[in-house]
Amino acid sequence: GDQAKFDRLRFVELKHGRISMLAVVGYLVQEAGIRLPGNIDYEGTSFSSIRNGFAAFKDIPSGGLAQLVLFVGFLELAV
């Protein structure tokens, strides 16, 4: 590999490392019981009713999950 490829891989590794650190902090904040106020959808599902961890995927409405996936994909391509 050349220097440009090495620099790109280093940048991507740092970016993903920082995202992983933010994910751990987010998980710890949720475990501490800190939640956003209000509702996550128009049907009245509150943020406090969403469980932690992988169980949240069953609680979040499918439209919300689709928005999350699209937003993360956009960030991955744009940043």
mmCIF file with all atom_site columns, N, CA and C in Angstrom:
data_model
loop_
_atom_site.group_PDB
_atom_site.id
_atom_site.type_symbol
_atom_site.label_atom_id
_atom_site.label_alt_id
_atom_site.label_comp_id
_atom_site.label_asym_id
_atom_site.label_entity_id
_atom_site.label_seq_id
_atom_site.pdbx_PDB_ins_code
_atom_site.Cartn_x
_atom_site.Cartn_y
_atom_site.Cartn_z
_atom_site.occupancy
_atom_site.B_iso_or_equiv
_atom_site.pdbx_formal_charge
_atom_site.auth_seq_id
_atom_site.auth_comp_id
_atom_site.auth_asym_id
_atom_site.auth_atom_id
_atom_site.pdbx_PDB_model_num
ATOM 1   N N  . GLY A 1 1  ? 0.802   -1.179 0.000  1.00 0.00 ? 1  GLY A N  1
ATOM 2   C CA . GLY A 1 1  ? 0.000   0.000  0.000  1.00 0.00 ? 1  GLY A CA 1
ATOM 3   C C  . GLY A 1 1  ? 0.857   1.260  0.000  1.00 0.00 ? 1  GLY A C  1
ATOM 4   N N  . ASP A 1 2  ? 0.275   2.311  -0.449 1.00 0.00 ? 2  ASP A N  1
ATOM 5   C CA . ASP A 1 2  ? 0.965   3.594  -0.481 1.00 0.00 ? 2  ASP A CA 1
ATOM 6   C C  . ASP A 1 2  ? 0.602   4.441  0.739  1.00 0.00 ? 2  ASP A C  1
ATOM 7   N N  . GLN A 1 3  ? 1.208   5.576  0.858  1.00 0.00 ? 3  GLN A N  1
ATOM 8   C CA . GLN A 1 3  ? 1.022   6.451  2.011  1.00 0.00 ? 3  GLN A CA 1
ATOM 9   C C  . GLN A 1 3  ? -0.405  6.987  2.104  1.00 0.00 ? 3  GLN A C  1
ATOM 10  N N  . ALA A 1 4  ? -1.015  7.293  0.961  1.00 0.00 ? 4  ALA A N  1
ATOM 11  C CA . ALA A 1 4  ? -2.385  7.818  0.969  1.00 0.00 ? 4  ALA A CA 1
ATOM 12  C C  . ALA A 1 4  ? -3.365  6.782  1.526  1.00 0.00 ? 4  ALA A C  1
ATOM 13  N N  . LYS A 1 5  ? -3.194  5.525  1.125  1.00 0.00 ? 5  LYS A N  1
ATOM 14  C CA . LYS A 1 5  ? -4.067  4.469  1.644  1.00 0.00 ? 5  LYS A CA 1
ATOM 15  C C  . LYS A 1 5  ? -3.843  4.287  3.143  1.00 0.00 ? 5  LYS A C  1
ATOM 16  N N  . PHE A 1 6  ? -2.604  4.320  3.581  1.00 0.00 ? 6  PHE A N  1
ATOM 17  C CA . PHE A 1 6  ? -2.297  4.194  4.994  1.00 0.00 ? 6  PHE A CA 1
ATOM 18  C C  . PHE A 1 6  ? -2.925  5.329  5.799  1.00 0.00 ? 6  PHE A C  1
ATOM 19  N N  . ASP A 1 7  ? -2.817  6.550  5.302  1.00 0.00 ? 7  ASP A N  1
ATOM 20  C CA . ASP A 1 7  ? -3.413  7.699  5.994  1.00 0.00 ? 7  ASP A CA 1
ATOM 21  C C  . ASP A 1 7  ? -4.926  7.567  6.062  1.00 0.00 ? 7  ASP A C  1
ATOM 22  N N  . ARG A 1 8  ? -5.553  7.086  4.984  1.00 0.00 ? 8  ARG A N  1
ATOM 23  C CA . ARG A 1 8  ? -7.010  6.893  4.974  1.00 0.00 ? 8  ARG A CA 1
ATOM 24  C C  . ARG A 1 8  ? -7.422  5.841  6.001  1.00 0.00 ? 8  ARG A C  1
ATOM 25  N N  . LEU A 1 9  ? -6.711  4.733  6.056  1.00 0.00 ? 9  LEU A N  1
ATOM 26  C CA . LEU A 1 9  ? -7.026  3.687  7.032  1.00 0.00 ? 9  LEU A CA 1
ATOM 27  C C  . LEU A 1 9  ? -6.836  4.187  8.461  1.00 0.00 ? 9  LEU A C  1
ATOM 28  N N  . ARG A 1 10 ? -5.828  4.983  8.695  1.00 0.00 ? 10 ARG A N  1
ATOM 29  C CA . ARG A 1 10 ? -5.609  5.549  10.027 1.00 0.00 ? 10 ARG A CA 1
ATOM 30  C C  . ARG A 1 10 ? -6.765  6.470  10.411 1.00 0.00 ? 10 ARG A C  1
ATOM 31  N N  . PHE A 1 11 ? -7.205  7.315  9.467  1.00 0.00 ? 11 PHE A N  1
ATOM 32  C CA . PHE A 1 11 ? -8.323  8.220  9.721  1.00 0.00 ? 11 PHE A CA 1
ATOM 33  C C  . PHE A 1 11 ? -9.595  7.438  10.047 1.00 0.00 ? 11 PHE A C  1
ATOM 34  N N  . VAL A 1 12 ? -9.884  6.398  9.268  1.00 0.00 ? 12 VAL A N  1
ATOM 35  C CA . VAL A 1 12 ? -11.094 5.600  9.482  1.00 0.00 ? 12 VAL A CA 1
ATOM 36  C C  . VAL A 1 12 ? -11.026 4.880  10.823 1.00 0.00 ? 12 VAL A C  1
ATOM 37  N N  . GLU A 1 13 ? -9.860  4.377  11.195 1.00 0.00 ? 13 GLU A N  1
ATOM 38  C CA . GLU A 1 13 ? -9.712  3.700  12.487 1.00 0.00 ? 13 GLU A CA 1
ATOM 39  C C  . GLU A 1 13 ? -9.970  4.662  13.650 1.00 0.00 ? 13 GLU A C  1
ATOM 40  N N  . LEU A 1 14 ? -9.445  5.868  13.550 1.00 0.00 ? 14 LEU A N  1
ATOM 41  C CA . LEU A 1 14 ? -9.693  6.859  14.600 1.00 0.00 ? 14 LEU A CA 1
ATOM 42  C C  . LEU A 1 14 ? -11.168 7.234  14.673 1.00 0.00 ? 14 LEU A C  1
ATOM 43  N N  . LYS A 1 15 ? -11.802 7.401  13.518 1.00 0.00 ? 15 LYS A N  1
ATOM 44  C CA . LYS A 1 15 ? -13.228 7.761  13.490 1.00 0.00 ? 15 LYS A CA 1
ATOM 45  C C  . LYS A 1 15 ? -14.068 6.675  14.140 1.00 0.00 ? 15 LYS A C  1
ATOM 46  N N  . HIS A 1 16 ? -13.839 5.428  13.780 1.00 0.00 ? 16 HIS A N  1
ATOM 47  C CA . HIS A 1 16 ? -14.625 4.340  14.349 1.00 0.00 ? 16 HIS A CA 1
ATOM 48  C C  . HIS A 1 16 ? -14.324 4.148  15.834 1.00 0.00 ? 16 HIS A C  1
ATOM 49  N N  . GLY A 1 17 ? -13.099 4.399  16.257 1.00 0.00 ? 17 GLY A N  1
ATOM 50  C CA . GLY A 1 17 ? -12.771 4.333  17.677 1.00 0.00 ? 17 GLY A CA 1
ATOM 51  C C  . GLY A 1 17 ? -13.523 5.378  18.477 1.00 0.00 ? 17 GLY A C  1
ATOM 52  N N  . ARG A 1 18 ? -13.619 6.575  17.937 1.00 0.00 ? 18 ARG A N  1
ATOM 53  C CA . ARG A 1 18 ? -14.354 7.643  18.626 1.00 0.00 ? 18 ARG A CA 1
ATOM 54  C C  . ARG A 1 18 ? -15.846 7.342  18.672 1.00 0.00 ? 18 ARG A C  1
ATOM 55  N N  . ILE A 1 19 ? -16.383 6.785  17.602 1.00 0.00 ? 19 ILE A N  1
ATOM 56  C CA . ILE A 1 19 ? -17.791 6.405  17.601 1.00 0.00 ? 19 ILE A CA 1
ATOM 57  C C  . ILE A 1 19 ? -18.045 5.318  18.640 1.00 0.00 ? 19 ILE A C  1
ATOM 58  N N  . SER A 1 20 ? -17.136 4.369  18.763 1.00 0.00 ? 20 SER A N  1
ATOM 59  C CA . SER A 1 20 ? -17.280 3.311  19.761 1.00 0.00 ? 20 SER A CA 1
ATOM 60  C C  . SER A 1 20 ? -17.256 3.877  21.173 1.00 0.00 ? 20 SER A C  1
ATOM 61  N N  . MET A 1 21 ? -16.393 4.844  21.427 1.00 0.00 ? 21 MET A N  1
ATOM 62  C CA . MET A 1 21 ? -16.347 5.467  22.753 1.00 0.00 ? 21 MET A CA 1
ATOM 63  C C  . MET A 1 21 ? -17.645 6.201  23.060 1.00 0.00 ? 21 MET A C  1
ATOM 64  N N  . LEU A 1 22 ? -18.206 6.899  22.061 1.00 0.00 ? 22 LEU A N  1
ATOM 65  C CA . LEU A 1 22 ? -19.493 7.572  22.261 1.00 0.00 ? 22 LEU A CA 1
ATOM 66  C C  . LEU A 1 22 ? -20.605 6.569  22.526 1.00 0.00 ? 22 LEU A C  1
ATOM 67  N N  . ALA A 1 23 ? -20.563 5.424  21.862 1.00 0.00 ? 23 ALA A N  1
ATOM 68  C CA . ALA A 1 23 ? -21.581 4.395  22.077 1.00 0.00 ? 23 ALA A CA 1
ATOM 69  C C  . ALA A 1 23 ? -21.524 3.861  23.509 1.00 0.00 ? 23 ALA A C  1
ATOM 70  N N  . VAL A 1 24 ? -20.326 3.653  24.033 1.00 0.00 ? 24 VAL A N  1
ATOM 71  C CA . VAL A 1 24 ? -20.193 3.176  25.411 1.00 0.00 ? 24 VAL A CA 1
ATOM 72  C C  . VAL A 1 24 ? -20.716 4.215  26.390 1.00 0.00 ? 24 VAL A C  1
ATOM 73  N N  . VAL A 1 25 ? -20.398 5.475  26.170 1.00 0.00 ? 25 VAL A N  1
ATOM 74  C CA . VAL A 1 25 ? -20.902 6.539  27.043 1.00 0.00 ? 25 VAL A CA 1
ATOM 75  C C  . VAL A 1 25 ? -22.426 6.598  26.974 1.00 0.00 ? 25 VAL A C  1
ATOM 76  N N  . GLY A 1 26 ? -22.994 6.475  25.790 1.00 0.00 ? 26 GLY A N  1
ATOM 77  C CA . GLY A 1 26 ? -24.445 6.474  25.643 1.00 0.00 ? 26 GLY A CA 1
ATOM 78  C C  . GLY A 1 26 ? -25.094 5.322  26.383 1.00 0.00 ? 26 GLY A C  1
ATOM 79  N N  . TYR A 1 27 ? -24.484 4.150  26.313 1.00 0.00 ? 27 TYR A N  1
ATOM 80  C CA . TYR A 1 27 ? -25.020 2.988  27.031 1.00 0.00 ? 27 TYR A CA 1
ATOM 81  C C  . TYR A 1 27 ? -24.965 3.212  28.536 1.00 0.00 ? 27 TYR A C  1
ATOM 82  N N  . LEU A 1 28 ? -23.862 3.757  29.027 1.00 0.00 ? 28 LEU A N  1
ATOM 83  C CA . LEU A 1 28 ? -23.736 4.007  30.463 1.00 0.00 ? 28 LEU A CA 1
ATOM 84  C C  . LEU A 1 28 ? -24.727 5.061  30.943 1.00 0.00 ? 28 LEU A C  1
ATOM 85  N N  . VAL A 1 29 ? -24.961 6.074  30.137 1.00 0.00 ? 29 VAL A N  1
ATOM 86  C CA . VAL A 1 29 ? -25.943 7.109  30.500 1.00 0.00 ? 29 VAL A CA 1
ATOM 87  C C  . VAL A 1 29 ? -27.336 6.494  30.594 1.00 0.00 ? 29 VAL A C  1
ATOM 88  N N  . GLN A 1 30 ? -27.687 5.629  29.647 1.00 0.00 ? 30 GLN A N  1
ATOM 89  C CA . GLN A 1 30 ? -28.995 4.970  29.696 1.00 0.00 ? 30 GLN A CA 1
ATOM 90  C C  . GLN A 1 30 ? -29.113 4.060  30.907 1.00 0.00 ? 30 GLN A C  1
ATOM 91  N N  . GLU A 1 31 ? -28.061 3.333  31.223 1.00 0.00 ? 31 GLU A N  1
ATOM 92  C CA . GLU A 1 31 ? -28.089 2.453  32.387 1.00 0.00 ? 31 GLU A CA 1
ATOM 93  C C  . GLU A 1 31 ? -28.233 3.244  33.682 1.00 0.00 ? 31 GLU A C  1
ATOM 94  N N  . ALA A 1 32 ? -27.757 4.485  33.685 1.00 0.00 ? 32 ALA A N  1
ATOM 95  C CA . ALA A 1 32 ? -27.892 5.346  34.862 1.00 0.00 ? 32 ALA A CA 1
ATOM 96  C C  . ALA A 1 32 ? -29.309 5.900  34.989 1.00 0.00 ? 32 ALA A C  1
ATOM 97  N N  . GLY A 1 33 ? -30.152 5.660  34.002 1.00 0.00 ? 33 GLY A N  1
ATOM 98  C CA . GLY A 1 33 ? -31.546 6.092  34.060 1.00 0.00 ? 33 GLY A CA 1
ATOM 99  C C  . GLY A 1 33 ? -31.818 7.459  33.479 1.00 0.00 ? 33 GLY A C  1
ATOM 100 N N  . ILE A 1 34 ? -30.859 8.034  32.799 1.00 0.00 ? 34 ILE A N  1
ATOM 101 C CA . ILE A 1 34 ? -31.040 9.355  32.196 1.00 0.00 ? 34 ILE A CA 1
ATOM 102 C C  . ILE A 1 34 ? -31.652 9.172  30.804 1.00 0.00 ? 34 ILE A C  1
ATOM 103 N N  . ARG A 1 35 ? -32.811 9.772  30.583 1.00 0.00 ? 35 ARG A N  1
ATOM 104 C CA . ARG A 1 35 ? -33.527 9.641  29.313 1.00 0.00 ? 35 ARG A CA 1
ATOM 105 C C  . ARG A 1 35 ? -33.945 11.006 28.807 1.00 0.00 ? 35 ARG A C  1
ATOM 106 N N  . LEU A 1 36 ? -34.193 11.088 27.512 1.00 0.00 ? 36 LEU A N  1
ATOM 107 C CA . LEU A 1 36 ? -34.728 12.310 26.930 1.00 0.00 ? 36 LEU A CA 1
ATOM 108 C C  . LEU A 1 36 ? -36.181 12.480 27.370 1.00 0.00 ? 36 LEU A C  1
ATOM 109 N N  . PRO A 1 37 ? -36.630 13.706 27.573 1.00 0.00 ? 37 PRO A N  1
ATOM 110 C CA . PRO A 1 37 ? -38.043 13.904 27.906 1.00 0.00 ? 37 PRO A CA 1
ATOM 111 C C  . PRO A 1 37 ? -38.914 13.773 26.651 1.00 0.00 ? 37 PRO A C  1
ATOM 112 N N  . GLY A 1 38 ? -40.167 13.496 26.853 1.00 0.00 ? 38 GLY A N  1
ATOM 113 C CA . GLY A 1 38 ? -41.107 13.488 25.734 1.00 0.00 ? 38 GLY A CA 1
ATOM 114 C C  . GLY A 1 38 ? -41.307 12.127 25.116 1.00 0.00 ? 38 GLY A C  1
ATOM 115 N N  . ASN A 1 39 ? -41.894 12.137 23.925 1.00 0.00 ? 39 ASN A N  1
ATOM 116 C CA . ASN A 1 39 ? -42.254 10.908 23.216 1.00 0.00 ? 39 ASN A CA 1
ATOM 117 C C  . ASN A 1 39 ? -41.354 10.681 22.022 1.00 0.00 ? 39 ASN A C  1
ATOM 118 N N  . ILE A 1 40 ? -41.181 9.412  21.690 1.00 0.00 ? 40 ILE A N  1
ATOM 119 C CA . ILE A 1 40 ? -40.343 9.039  20.557 1.00 0.00 ? 40 ILE A CA 1
ATOM 120 C C  . ILE A 1 40 ? -41.156 8.991  19.261 1.00 0.00 ? 40 ILE A C  1
ATOM 121 N N  . ASP A 1 41 ? -42.484 8.905  19.365 1.00 0.00 ? 41 ASP A N  1
ATOM 122 C CA . ASP A 1 41 ? -43.339 8.897  18.182 1.00 0.00 ? 41 ASP A CA 1
ATOM 123 C C  . ASP A 1 41 ? -44.659 9.602  18.489 1.00 0.00 ? 41 ASP A C  1
ATOM 124 N N  . TYR A 1 42 ? -45.495 9.721  17.469 1.00 0.00 ? 42 TYR A N  1
ATOM 125 C CA . TYR A 1 42 ? -46.777 10.412 17.624 1.00 0.00 ? 42 TYR A CA 1
ATOM 126 C C  . TYR A 1 42 ? -47.827 9.566  18.339 1.00 0.00 ? 42 TYR A C  1
ATOM 127 N N  . GLU A 1 43 ? -47.544 8.285  18.523 1.00 0.00 ? 43 GLU A N  1
ATOM 128 C CA . GLU A 1 43 ? -48.486 7.401  19.206 1.00 0.00 ? 43 GLU A CA 1
ATOM 129 C C  . GLU A 1 43 ? -48.377 7.487  20.717 1.00 0.00 ? 43 GLU A C  1
ATOM 130 N N  . GLY A 1 44 ? -47.392 8.207  21.216 1.00 0.00 ? 44 GLY A N  1
ATOM 131 C CA . GLY A 1 44 ? -47.252 8.409  22.651 1.00 0.00 ? 44 GLY A CA 1
ATOM 132 C C  . GLY A 1 44 ? -46.234 7.516  23.338 1.00 0.00 ? 44 GLY A C  1
ATOM 133 N N  . THR A 1 45 ? -45.413 6.803  22.594 1.00 0.00 ? 45 THR A N  1
ATOM 134 C CA . THR A 1 45 ? -44.362 5.984  23.200 1.00 0.00 ? 45 THR A CA 1
ATOM 135 C C  . THR A 1 45 ? -43.286 6.911  23.759 1.00 0.00 ? 45 THR A C  1
ATOM 136 N N  . SER A 1 46 ? -43.073 6.856  25.062 1.00 0.00 ? 46 SER A N  1
ATOM 137 C CA . SER A 1 46 ? -42.107 7.765  25.675 1.00 0.00 ? 46 SER A CA 1
ATOM 138 C C  . SER A 1 46 ? -40.699 7.184  25.610 1.00 0.00 ? 46 SER A C  1
ATOM 139 N N  . PHE A 1 47 ? -39.722 8.065  25.656 1.00 0.00 ? 47 PHE A N  1
ATOM 140 C CA . PHE A 1 47 ? -38.326 7.623  25.657 1.00 0.00 ? 47 PHE A CA 1
ATOM 141 C C  . PHE A 1 47 ? -38.033 6.755  26.874 1.00 0.00 ? 47 PHE A C  1
ATOM 142 N N  . SER A 1 48 ? -38.680 7.058  28.001 1.00 0.00 ? 48 SER A N  1
ATOM 143 C CA . SER A 1 48 ? -38.414 6.300  29.225 1.00 0.00 ? 48 SER A CA 1
ATOM 144 C C  . SER A 1 48 ? -38.968 4.882  29.161 1.00 0.00 ? 48 SER A C  1
ATOM 145 N N  . SER A 1 49 ? -39.877 4.605  28.223 1.00 0.00 ? 49 SER A N  1
ATOM 146 C CA . SER A 1 49 ? -40.423 3.246  28.108 1.00 0.00 ? 49 SER A CA 1
ATOM 147 C C  . SER A 1 49 ? -39.566 2.344  27.225 1.00 0.00 ? 49 SER A C  1
ATOM 148 N N  . ILE A 1 50 ? -38.564 2.896  26.567 1.00 0.00 ? 50 ILE A N  1
ATOM 149 C CA . ILE A 1 50 ? -37.673 2.109  25.715 1.00 0.00 ? 50 ILE A CA 1
ATOM 150 C C  . ILE A 1 50 ? -36.618 1.448  26.589 1.00 0.00 ? 50 ILE A C  1
ATOM 151 N N  . ARG A 1 51 ? -36.463 0.127  26.436 1.00 0.00 ? 51 ARG A N  1
ATOM 152 C CA . ARG A 1 51 ? -35.471 -0.603 27.233 1.00 0.00 ? 51 ARG A CA 1
ATOM 153 C C  . ARG A 1 51 ? -34.053 -0.320 26.742 1.00 0.00 ? 51 ARG A C  1
ATOM 154 N N  . ASN A 1 52 ? -33.078 -0.773 27.502 1.00 0.00 ? 52 ASN A N  1
ATOM 155 C CA . ASN A 1 52 ? -31.663 -0.570 27.168 1.00 0.00 ? 52 ASN A CA 1
ATOM 156 C C  . ASN A 1 52 ? -31.133 -1.694 26.287 1.00 0.00 ? 52 ASN A C  1
ATOM 157 N N  . GLY A 1 53 ? -30.011 -1.421 25.643 1.00 0.00 ? 53 GLY A N  1
ATOM 158 C CA . GLY A 1 53 ? -29.296 -2.438 24.887 1.00 0.00 ? 53 GLY A CA 1
ATOM 159 C C  . GLY A 1 53 ? -30.048 -2.911 23.658 1.00 0.00 ? 53 GLY A C  1
ATOM 160 N N  . PHE A 1 54 ? -29.833 -4.189 23.325 1.00 0.00 ? 54 PHE A N  1
ATOM 161 C CA . PHE A 1 54 ? -30.441 -4.750 22.127 1.00 0.00 ? 54 PHE A CA 1
ATOM 162 C C  . PHE A 1 54 ? -31.951 -4.900 22.258 1.00 0.00 ? 54 PHE A C  1
ATOM 163 N N  . ALA A 1 55 ? -32.475 -4.912 23.471 1.00 0.00 ? 55 ALA A N  1
ATOM 164 C CA . ALA A 1 55 ? -33.921 -4.993 23.674 1.00 0.00 ? 55 ALA A CA 1
ATOM 165 C C  . ALA A 1 55 ? -34.623 -3.753 23.115 1.00 0.00 ? 55 ALA A C  1
ATOM 166 N N  . ALA A 1 56 ? -33.908 -2.663 22.991 1.00 0.00 ? 56 ALA A N  1
ATOM 167 C CA . ALA A 1 56 ? -34.497 -1.428 22.461 1.00 0.00 ? 56 ALA A CA 1
ATOM 168 C C  . ALA A 1 56 ? -34.945 -1.596 21.018 1.00 0.00 ? 56 ALA A C  1
ATOM 169 N N  . PHE A 1 57 ? -34.300 -2.494 20.266 1.00 0.00 ? 57 PHE A N  1
ATOM 170 C CA . PHE A 1 57 ? -34.694 -2.697 18.872 1.00 0.00 ? 57 PHE A CA 1
ATOM 171 C C  . PHE A 1 57 ? -36.123 -3.215 18.754 1.00 0.00 ? 57 PHE A C  1
ATOM 172 N N  . LYS A 1 58 ? -36.604 -3.903 19.783 1.00 0.00 ? 58 LYS A N  1
ATOM 173 C CA . LYS A 1 58 ? -37.979 -4.401 19.772 1.00 0.00 ? 58 LYS A CA 1
ATOM 174 C C  . LYS A 1 58 ? -38.966 -3.321 20.200 1.00 0.00 ? 58 LYS A C  1
ATOM 175 N N  . ASP A 1 59 ? -38.488 -2.313 20.914 1.00 0.00 ? 59 ASP A N  1
ATOM 176 C CA . ASP A 1 59 ? -39.361 -1.265 21.437 1.00 0.00 ? 59 ASP A CA 1
ATOM 177 C C  . ASP A 1 59 ? -39.487 -0.060 20.515 1.00 0.00 ? 59 ASP A C  1
ATOM 178 N N  . ILE A 1 60 ? -38.454 0.223  19.744 1.00 0.00 ? 60 ILE A N  1
ATOM 179 C CA . ILE A 1 60 ? -38.465 1.385  18.854 1.00 0.00 ? 60 ILE A CA 1
ATOM 180 C C  . ILE A 1 60 ? -39.318 1.064  17.634 1.00 0.00 ? 60 ILE A C  1
ATOM 181 N N  . PRO A 1 61 ? -40.227 1.957  17.244 1.00 0.00 ? 61 PRO A N  1
ATOM 182 C CA . PRO A 1 61 ? -41.047 1.716  16.048 1.00 0.00 ? 61 PRO A CA 1
ATOM 183 C C  . PRO A 1 61 ? -40.174 1.521  14.802 1.00 0.00 ? 61 PRO A C  1
ATOM 184 N N  . SER A 1 62 ? -40.684 0.746  13.844 1.00 0.00 ? 62 SER A N  1
ATOM 185 C CA . SER A 1 62 ? -39.897 0.396  12.657 1.00 0.00 ? 62 SER A CA 1
ATOM 186 C C  . SER A 1 62 ? -39.494 1.636  11.847 1.00 0.00 ? 62 SER A C  1
ATOM 187 N N  . GLY A 1 63 ? -40.360 2.653  11.811 1.00 0.00 ? 63 GLY A N  1
ATOM 188 C CA . GLY A 1 63 ? -40.000 3.882  11.115 1.00 0.00 ? 63 GLY A CA 1
ATOM 189 C C  . GLY A 1 63 ? -38.803 4.567  11.757 1.00 0.00 ? 63 GLY A C  1
ATOM 190 N N  . GLY A 1 64 ? -38.720 4.518  13.067 1.00 0.00 ? 64 GLY A N  1
ATOM 191 C CA . GLY A 1 64 ? -37.581 5.096  13.779 1.00 0.00 ? 64 GLY A CA 1
ATOM 192 C C  . GLY A 1 64 ? -36.296 4.345  13.514 1.00 0.00 ? 64 GLY A C  1
ATOM 193 N N  . LEU A 1 65 ? -36.395 3.013  13.468 1.00 0.00 ? 65 LEU A N  1
ATOM 194 C CA . LEU A 1 65 ? -35.207 2.211  13.152 1.00 0.00 ? 65 LEU A CA 1
ATOM 195 C C  . LEU A 1 65 ? -34.710 2.503  11.745 1.00 0.00 ? 65 LEU A C  1
ATOM 196 N N  . ALA A 1 66 ? -35.646 2.641  10.810 1.00 0.00 ? 66 ALA A N  1
ATOM 197 C CA . ALA A 1 66 ? -35.260 2.955  9.430  1.00 0.00 ? 66 ALA A CA 1
ATOM 198 C C  . ALA A 1 66 ? -34.563 4.312  9.364  1.00 0.00 ? 66 ALA A C  1
ATOM 199 N N  . GLN A 1 67 ? -35.067 5.294  10.114 1.00 0.00 ? 67 GLN A N  1
ATOM 200 C CA . GLN A 1 67 ? -34.428 6.612  10.136 1.00 0.00 ? 67 GLN A CA 1
ATOM 201 C C  . GLN A 1 67 ? -33.024 6.529  10.710 1.00 0.00 ? 67 GLN A C  1
ATOM 202 N N  . LEU A 1 68 ? -32.841 5.737  11.758 1.00 0.00 ? 68 LEU A N  1
ATOM 203 C CA . LEU A 1 68 ? -31.509 5.584  12.352 1.00 0.00 ? 68 LEU A CA 1
ATOM 204 C C  . LEU A 1 68 ? -30.526 4.960  11.364 1.00 0.00 ? 68 LEU A C  1
ATOM 205 N N  . VAL A 1 69 ? -30.961 3.902  10.700 1.00 0.00 ? 69 VAL A N  1
ATOM 206 C CA . VAL A 1 69 ? -30.083 3.219  9.736  1.00 0.00 ? 69 VAL A CA 1
ATOM 207 C C  . VAL A 1 69 ? -29.713 4.152  8.587  1.00 0.00 ? 69 VAL A C  1
ATOM 208 N N  . LEU A 1 70 ? -30.681 4.876  8.065  1.00 0.00 ? 70 LEU A N  1
ATOM 209 C CA . LEU A 1 70 ? -30.401 5.797  6.962  1.00 0.00 ? 70 LEU A CA 1
ATOM 210 C C  . LEU A 1 70 ? -29.485 6.938  7.396  1.00 0.00 ? 70 LEU A C  1
ATOM 211 N N  . PHE A 1 71 ? -29.699 7.458  8.604  1.00 0.00 ? 71 PHE A N  1
ATOM 212 C CA . PHE A 1 71 ? -28.860 8.551  9.095  1.00 0.00 ? 71 PHE A CA 1
ATOM 213 C C  . PHE A 1 71 ? -27.418 8.092  9.310  1.00 0.00 ? 71 PHE A C  1
ATOM 214 N N  . VAL A 1 72 ? -27.241 6.915  9.905  1.00 0.00 ? 72 VAL A N  1
ATOM 215 C CA . VAL A 1 72 ? -25.886 6.401  10.121 1.00 0.00 ? 72 VAL A CA 1
ATOM 216 C C  . VAL A 1 72 ? -25.216 6.110  8.779  1.00 0.00 ? 72 VAL A C  1
ATOM 217 N N  . GLY A 1 73 ? -25.962 5.563  7.828  1.00 0.00 ? 73 GLY A N  1
ATOM 218 C CA . GLY A 1 73 ? -25.404 5.335  6.492  1.00 0.00 ? 73 GLY A CA 1
ATOM 219 C C  . GLY A 1 73 ? -24.982 6.619  5.816  1.00 0.00 ? 73 GLY A C  1
ATOM 220 N N  . PHE A 1 74 ? -25.816 7.658  5.953  1.00 0.00 ? 74 PHE A N  1
ATOM 221 C CA . PHE A 1 74 ? -25.475 8.968  5.388  1.00 0.00 ? 74 PHE A CA 1
ATOM 222 C C  . PHE A 1 74 ? -24.191 9.502  6.020  1.00 0.00 ? 74 PHE A C  1
ATOM 223 N N  . LEU A 1 75 ? -24.098 9.418  7.346  1.00 0.00 ? 75 LEU A N  1
ATOM 224 C CA . LEU A 1 75 ? -22.892 9.910  8.025  1.00 0.00 ? 75 LEU A CA 1
ATOM 225 C C  . LEU A 1 75 ? -21.655 9.132  7.600  1.00 0.00 ? 75 LEU A C  1
ATOM 226 N N  . GLU A 1 76 ? -21.795 7.817  7.436  1.00 0.00 ? 76 GLU A N  1
ATOM 227 C CA . GLU A 1 76 ? -20.659 6.990  7.040  1.00 0.00 ? 76 GLU A CA 1
ATOM 228 C C  . GLU A 1 76 ? -20.156 7.378  5.650  1.00 0.00 ? 76 GLU A C  1
ATOM 229 N N  . LEU A 1 77 ? -21.076 7.722  4.750  1.00 0.00 ? 77 LEU A N  1
ATOM 230 C CA . LEU A 1 77 ? -20.675 8.085  3.393  1.00 0.00 ? 77 LEU A CA 1
ATOM 231 C C  . LEU A 1 77 ? -20.214 9.524  3.284  1.00 0.00 ? 77 LEU A C  1
ATOM 232 N N  . ALA A 1 78 ? -20.805 10.424 4.074  1.00 0.00 ? 78 ALA A N  1
ATOM 233 C CA . ALA A 1 78 ? -20.537 11.844 3.924  1.00 0.00 ? 78 ALA A CA 1
ATOM 234 C C  . ALA A 1 78 ? -19.359 12.341 4.742  1.00 0.00 ? 78 ALA A C  1
ATOM 235 N N  . VAL A 1 79 ? -19.074 11.703 5.835  1.00 0.00 ? 79 VAL A N  1
ATOM 236 C CA . VAL A 1 79 ? -18.025 12.218 6.740  1.00 0.00 ? 79 VAL A CA 1
ATOM 237 C C  . VAL A 1 79 ? -16.769 11.398 6.590  1.00 0.00 ? 79 VAL A C  1
#
